[in-house]
Every structure is written in structure tokens, then in C-alpha cells.
Tab-separated table of C-alpha atoms in Angstrom:
chain	number	residue	atom	x	y	z
A	16	MET	CA	-3.849	15.013	-20.152
A	17	PRO	CA	-0.457	13.363	-19.965
A	18	VAL	CA	2.828	14.761	-18.863
A	19	THR	CA	5.260	14.732	-21.788
A	20	GLY	CA	8.715	13.645	-20.685
A	21	ILE	CA	11.995	13.880	-22.542
A	22	ALA	CA	14.643	11.243	-21.947
A	23	GLU	CA	18.051	10.591	-23.464
A	24	ARG	CA	18.480	7.587	-25.713
A	25	HIS	CA	20.835	5.223	-23.877
A	26	PRO	CA	22.466	1.922	-24.917
A	27	PHE	CA	20.537	0.113	-22.179
A	28	GLY	CA	17.245	2.003	-22.511
A	29	VAL	CA	16.288	5.251	-20.783
A	30	ALA	CA	19.028	7.248	-19.040
A	31	ASN	CA	18.933	7.314	-15.251
A	32	GLY	CA	17.552	10.821	-14.775
A	33	GLY	CA	14.622	10.012	-17.015
A	34	LEU	CA	14.024	6.779	-15.138
A	35	GLN	CA	13.570	8.718	-11.895
A	36	VAL	CA	10.746	10.709	-13.453
A	37	ILE	CA	9.090	7.690	-15.074
A	38	ILE	CA	9.130	5.757	-11.797
A	39	ILE	CA	7.382	8.595	-9.967
A	40	CYS	CA	4.759	8.870	-12.721
A	41	GLU	CA	4.151	5.129	-12.500
A	42	GLU	CA	3.920	5.154	-8.710
A	43	LEU	CA	1.383	7.987	-8.754
A	44	GLY	CA	-0.590	6.632	-11.698
A	45	LEU	CA	0.116	9.719	-13.817
A	46	PRO	CA	-0.347	9.358	-17.575
A	47	TYR	CA	2.763	10.252	-19.560
A	48	VAL	CA	4.349	9.878	-22.962
A	49	GLY	CA	8.072	9.860	-23.589
A	50	LYS	CA	10.371	11.089	-26.296
A	51	PHE	CA	13.922	9.872	-26.771
A	52	ILE	CA	16.465	12.577	-27.558
A	53	ASP	CA	19.640	11.350	-29.202
A	54	ILE	CA	22.786	12.475	-27.398
A	55	THR	CA	23.863	14.365	-30.537
A	56	GLU	CA	20.738	16.539	-30.293
A	57	LEU	CA	21.149	17.660	-26.688
A	58	LYS	CA	23.258	20.739	-27.477
A	59	GLN	CA	21.228	21.751	-30.520
A	60	PRO	CA	19.033	24.880	-30.438
A	61	VAL	CA	15.792	22.895	-30.727
A	62	PHE	CA	16.379	21.033	-27.478
A	63	GLN	CA	18.141	23.903	-25.735
A	64	SER	CA	14.972	25.933	-26.137
A	65	THR	CA	13.531	23.437	-23.652
A	66	ASN	CA	16.627	23.050	-21.481
A	67	PRO	CA	19.433	25.594	-21.994
A	68	ASN	CA	21.766	23.230	-20.139
A	69	GLY	CA	21.344	20.624	-22.875
A	70	ARG	CA	20.668	17.741	-20.525
A	71	VAL	CA	17.818	15.352	-19.848
A	72	PRO	CA	15.266	14.818	-18.462
A	73	ALA	CA	12.818	17.633	-19.075
A	74	ILE	CA	9.036	17.606	-18.984
A	75	TYR	CA	6.090	19.622	-20.184
A	76	ASP	CA	2.902	19.375	-18.126
A	77	PRO	CA	-0.136	20.549	-20.117
A	78	ASN	CA	-2.218	20.621	-16.938
A	79	THR	CA	-0.228	23.585	-15.639
A	80	ASP	CA	1.566	24.730	-18.813
A	81	LEU	CA	4.890	24.132	-17.062
A	82	THR	CA	8.171	23.149	-18.682
A	83	LEU	CA	10.746	21.920	-16.185
A	84	TRP	CA	14.193	20.345	-16.282
A	85	GLU	CA	16.560	18.685	-13.768
A	86	SER	CA	15.358	15.347	-12.428
A	87	GLY	CA	15.286	16.437	-8.780
A	88	ALA	CA	13.224	19.521	-9.575
A	89	ILE	CA	10.843	17.466	-11.713
A	90	VAL	CA	10.344	14.855	-8.995
A	91	THR	CA	9.725	17.567	-6.390
A	92	TYR	CA	7.147	19.167	-8.684
A	93	LEU	CA	5.337	15.901	-9.370
A	94	ILE	CA	5.207	15.073	-5.670
A	95	GLU	CA	3.946	18.518	-4.647
A	96	GLN	CA	1.463	18.780	-7.503
A	97	TYR	CA	0.092	15.252	-7.730
A	98	ASP	CA	0.881	13.193	-4.614
A	99	THR	CA	-2.205	14.453	-2.802
A	100	ASP	CA	-2.542	11.218	-0.824
A	101	HIS	CA	1.099	11.384	0.322
A	102	LYS	CA	1.838	7.952	-1.083
A	103	LEU	CA	5.513	8.747	-1.644
A	104	THR	CA	6.083	11.531	0.839
A	105	ILE	CA	5.830	12.309	4.542
A	106	THR	CA	4.571	15.676	5.767
A	107	SER	CA	5.455	15.453	9.460
A	108	PHE	CA	8.466	17.125	11.086
A	109	PRO	CA	11.361	16.270	10.870
A	110	GLU	CA	10.762	13.526	8.298
A	111	LYS	CA	9.794	15.894	5.489
A	112	HIS	CA	13.189	17.592	5.798
A	113	HIS	CA	15.038	14.284	5.950
A	114	LEU	CA	13.388	13.358	2.647
A	115	VAL	CA	14.837	16.490	1.070
A	116	GLN	CA	18.215	15.707	2.647
A	117	TRP	CA	18.353	12.260	1.045
A	118	GLN	CA	17.074	13.545	-2.284
A	119	HIS	CA	19.893	16.103	-2.320
A	120	TYR	CA	22.429	13.444	-1.371
A	121	GLN	CA	21.368	11.532	-4.459
A	122	SER	CA	21.653	14.536	-6.758
A	123	THR	CA	24.963	15.802	-5.357
A	124	GLY	CA	26.543	12.498	-4.299
A	125	GLN	CA	25.282	9.307	-5.879
A	126	GLY	CA	24.406	10.703	-9.301
A	127	PRO	CA	27.640	12.604	-10.021
A	128	TYR	CA	30.029	10.051	-8.522
A	129	PHE	CA	28.340	6.999	-10.007
A	130	GLY	CA	28.195	8.799	-13.335
A	131	GLN	CA	31.902	9.606	-13.311
A	132	ALA	CA	32.755	6.076	-12.206
A	133	ALA	CA	30.736	4.622	-15.071
A	134	TRP	CA	32.403	6.986	-17.525
A	135	PHE	CA	36.002	6.327	-16.546
A	136	LEU	CA	35.553	2.603	-15.919
A	137	LEU	CA	33.590	1.827	-19.083
A	138	TYR	CA	33.738	4.559	-21.705
A	139	HIS	CA	36.727	6.905	-21.438
A	140	SER	CA	38.996	6.695	-24.478
A	141	GLU	CA	42.226	6.373	-22.486
A	142	PRO	CA	42.848	4.351	-19.325
A	143	LEU	CA	43.299	6.866	-16.507
A	144	GLU	CA	44.005	4.697	-13.507
A	145	SER	CA	43.896	7.570	-11.015
A	146	ALA	CA	40.417	8.578	-12.192
A	147	LYS	CA	39.212	4.979	-12.112
A	148	ARG	CA	40.397	4.528	-8.553
A	149	ARG	CA	39.039	7.873	-7.345
A	150	TYR	CA	35.527	7.294	-8.605
A	151	ALA	CA	35.433	3.607	-7.695
A	152	ILE	CA	36.395	4.551	-4.132
A	153	GLU	CA	33.798	7.331	-4.056
A	154	THR	CA	31.121	4.943	-5.325
A	155	VAL	CA	31.853	2.572	-2.459
A	156	ARG	CA	31.879	5.464	0.020
A	157	ILE	CA	28.447	6.649	-1.141
A	158	ILE	CA	27.074	3.125	-0.788
A	159	SER	CA	28.612	2.716	2.669
A	160	VAL	CA	26.879	5.886	3.889
A	161	ILE	CA	23.524	4.537	2.689
A	162	ASP	CA	24.199	1.084	4.129
A	163	LYS	CA	24.879	2.559	7.569
A	164	ALA	CA	21.780	4.755	7.381
A	165	LEU	CA	19.664	1.683	6.629
A	166	ASP	CA	20.958	-0.320	9.588
A	167	GLY	CA	17.883	-1.458	11.497
A	168	ARG	CA	15.423	0.151	9.120
A	169	GLU	CA	13.779	-0.757	5.821
A	170	TRP	CA	13.680	2.688	4.191
A	171	LEU	CA	15.693	5.891	4.370
A	172	VAL	CA	12.960	7.916	6.070
A	173	GLY	CA	9.908	6.730	7.967
A	174	ASN	CA	8.377	3.309	7.525
A	175	LYS	CA	7.562	3.361	3.817
A	176	CYS	CA	9.170	3.712	0.417
A	177	THR	CA	9.277	7.377	-0.577
A	178	TYR	CA	10.460	9.505	-3.463
A	179	ALA	CA	13.795	9.828	-1.655
A	180	ASP	CA	14.407	6.075	-1.829
A	181	LEU	CA	13.275	5.799	-5.437
A	182	ALA	CA	15.666	8.548	-6.522
A	183	TYR	CA	18.530	6.064	-6.069
A	184	VAL	CA	17.193	2.916	-7.683
A	185	ALA	CA	18.189	3.534	-11.320
A	186	TRP	CA	21.856	4.255	-10.650
A	187	ASN	CA	21.966	1.469	-8.066
A	188	ALA	CA	20.765	-0.952	-10.723
A	189	SER	CA	23.814	-0.256	-12.879
A	190	VAL	CA	26.503	-0.256	-10.187
A	191	GLY	CA	27.199	-3.964	-10.630
A	192	LEU	CA	27.906	-3.334	-14.311
A	193	PHE	CA	30.420	-0.512	-14.058
A	194	MET	CA	32.019	-1.722	-10.804
A	195	GLN	CA	32.393	-5.334	-11.912
A	196	GLY	CA	35.941	-6.537	-11.333
A	197	GLN	CA	37.004	-3.441	-9.380
A	198	PRO	CA	38.968	-4.301	-6.219
A	199	GLU	CA	36.994	-1.795	-4.164
A	200	TRP	CA	33.651	-3.431	-4.977
A	201	LYS	CA	32.694	-6.009	-2.339
A	202	PRO	CA	28.883	-5.980	-2.331
A	203	GLU	CA	28.641	-8.522	0.469
A	204	GLU	CA	29.903	-5.799	2.809
A	205	PHE	CA	26.700	-3.807	2.269
A	206	PRO	CA	23.764	-6.104	3.146
A	207	ASN	CA	21.408	-3.276	4.082
A	208	PHE	CA	22.024	-1.534	0.771
A	209	LEU	CA	21.449	-4.748	-1.202
A	210	ARG	CA	18.229	-5.562	0.654
A	211	TRP	CA	16.919	-2.014	0.144
A	212	GLN	CA	17.765	-2.039	-3.536
A	213	GLN	CA	16.062	-5.392	-4.059
A	214	SER	CA	12.928	-4.119	-2.317
A	215	MET	CA	12.773	-1.273	-4.826
A	216	MET	CA	13.604	-3.491	-7.788
A	217	ASP	CA	10.605	-5.657	-6.893
A	218	ARG	CA	8.208	-2.728	-7.333
A	219	PRO	CA	6.163	-2.831	-10.575
A	220	SER	CA	6.954	0.830	-11.286
A	221	VAL	CA	10.685	0.150	-11.282
A	222	GLN	CA	10.392	-3.026	-13.322
A	223	LYS	CA	8.369	-1.229	-15.980
A	224	ALA	CA	10.711	1.768	-16.159
A	225	LEU	CA	13.810	-0.410	-16.471
A	226	SER	CA	12.215	-2.477	-19.237
A	227	PHE	CA	11.935	0.375	-21.745
A	228	THR	CA	14.207	0.066	-24.790
A	229	LYS	CA	12.105	1.777	-27.490
A	230	GLU	CA	10.528	5.221	-27.558
A	231	GLU	CA	7.070	3.903	-28.356
A	232	GLU	CA	7.147	1.882	-25.121
A	233	VAL	CA	7.717	4.931	-22.909
A	234	LYS	CA	4.192	5.773	-21.863
A	235	GLY	CA	1.860	5.160	-19.019
């Protein structure tokens, strides 16, 4: 039976947290169906009965009767429950802890800072130059940390693409949009980051997830 995922409707398709979950489902060959939740519905009682925080994504897994929210928690669950062949994870020490480290860096670093940069650079109703500069600088700092970590290696941990790498790909894919024209953004300074991102973008799971624009398409 399929996992039922809930993703926010977004001008460019599925919001980034939902994309993380879809990519993992695709990589592991898990059947799933998606439901778009309009942003106006997120704080309504119907959705908050699923996620009291009023955010996406959230999933219901009929195999285990589990409802779960927060993208990082969902990915961890899917990996622990369904990645029995360790396709996207590493179980040896210390690599398994480094995977968690990089997953947390995404959820506490890349996600929040990229999100705030996108908001203030593209959507905020008044031009707050100090906020634009702060989050543009932080975006570049986050990328520079990753670029240095990837020096001399193809992936963040071990010698294969893991769930830790794939946690970053959706937000990475939009950085060129919200950072376009910003003086801090000089992508040529981060060749390792660009190579890594392209390697993930070439994966069929990522291409499929990023192609979704309609609810009826979100299934696997």
C-alpha cells in the first residue's frame, strides 16, 4: 500500500520539504500518492489535526499506521523502515553519524537560511536591504562549507550518494533563482558544490520530483 504524502502547493511545483520526501520514495521504489495543500489551508483545523505546526510535508503510512511530519523526521523514518538494502545509507562507524550530522546541517542551516534569503530577495513586501544582505551572505557561507567538505570527494559521506546528499538538492536547485544578481553570488567560486549538485540533478528520482506541477502527477 502506498505512503500518502502531503505537500504544499508552490508556484514552481512541490515545495522543497515535500520534494525531499518524494525523492527518497523514488530512490527506494516506494509507492506513494501526493496531495497538494494550499498555503491558505495550512493553519486550518483540518490540516492541523495532521500537523499542529501547520507546515508541510506530512505523511501517513498505512503499512504501519503512522502519521509523521517534519521532512527530516520523515526521511529518517523512510530510511530506517524501508532502506533494508542500505542503498541510501551507511551503517558503519563513524559514517552513520556523519550522515546524521549533514542531515541536521541541512535542516538547521541550508533550509532556514535559503528559505529566508528567498523570502527577502523575492517576496517580501518592502525592500529591507539589511535582511537581503544578511541572508544572501549566509547562503554563500552555507555553500562554502559544503564546497570545502566536498574537496577531493564526490559525496558528503562515503563513496556513494546518500539520503544526506539528497536532502540538499531541492533547495540547491532554486539558489540560482533567488540569488540571481546578488553581489555575493559567484557560483564559479564553488566548483565542488556545482559538480555535486549536477550529479544529483542527473538522477531520475530528482528529475521526476522536480517535474511535478499538478497534484495528479505526484505519485509513484
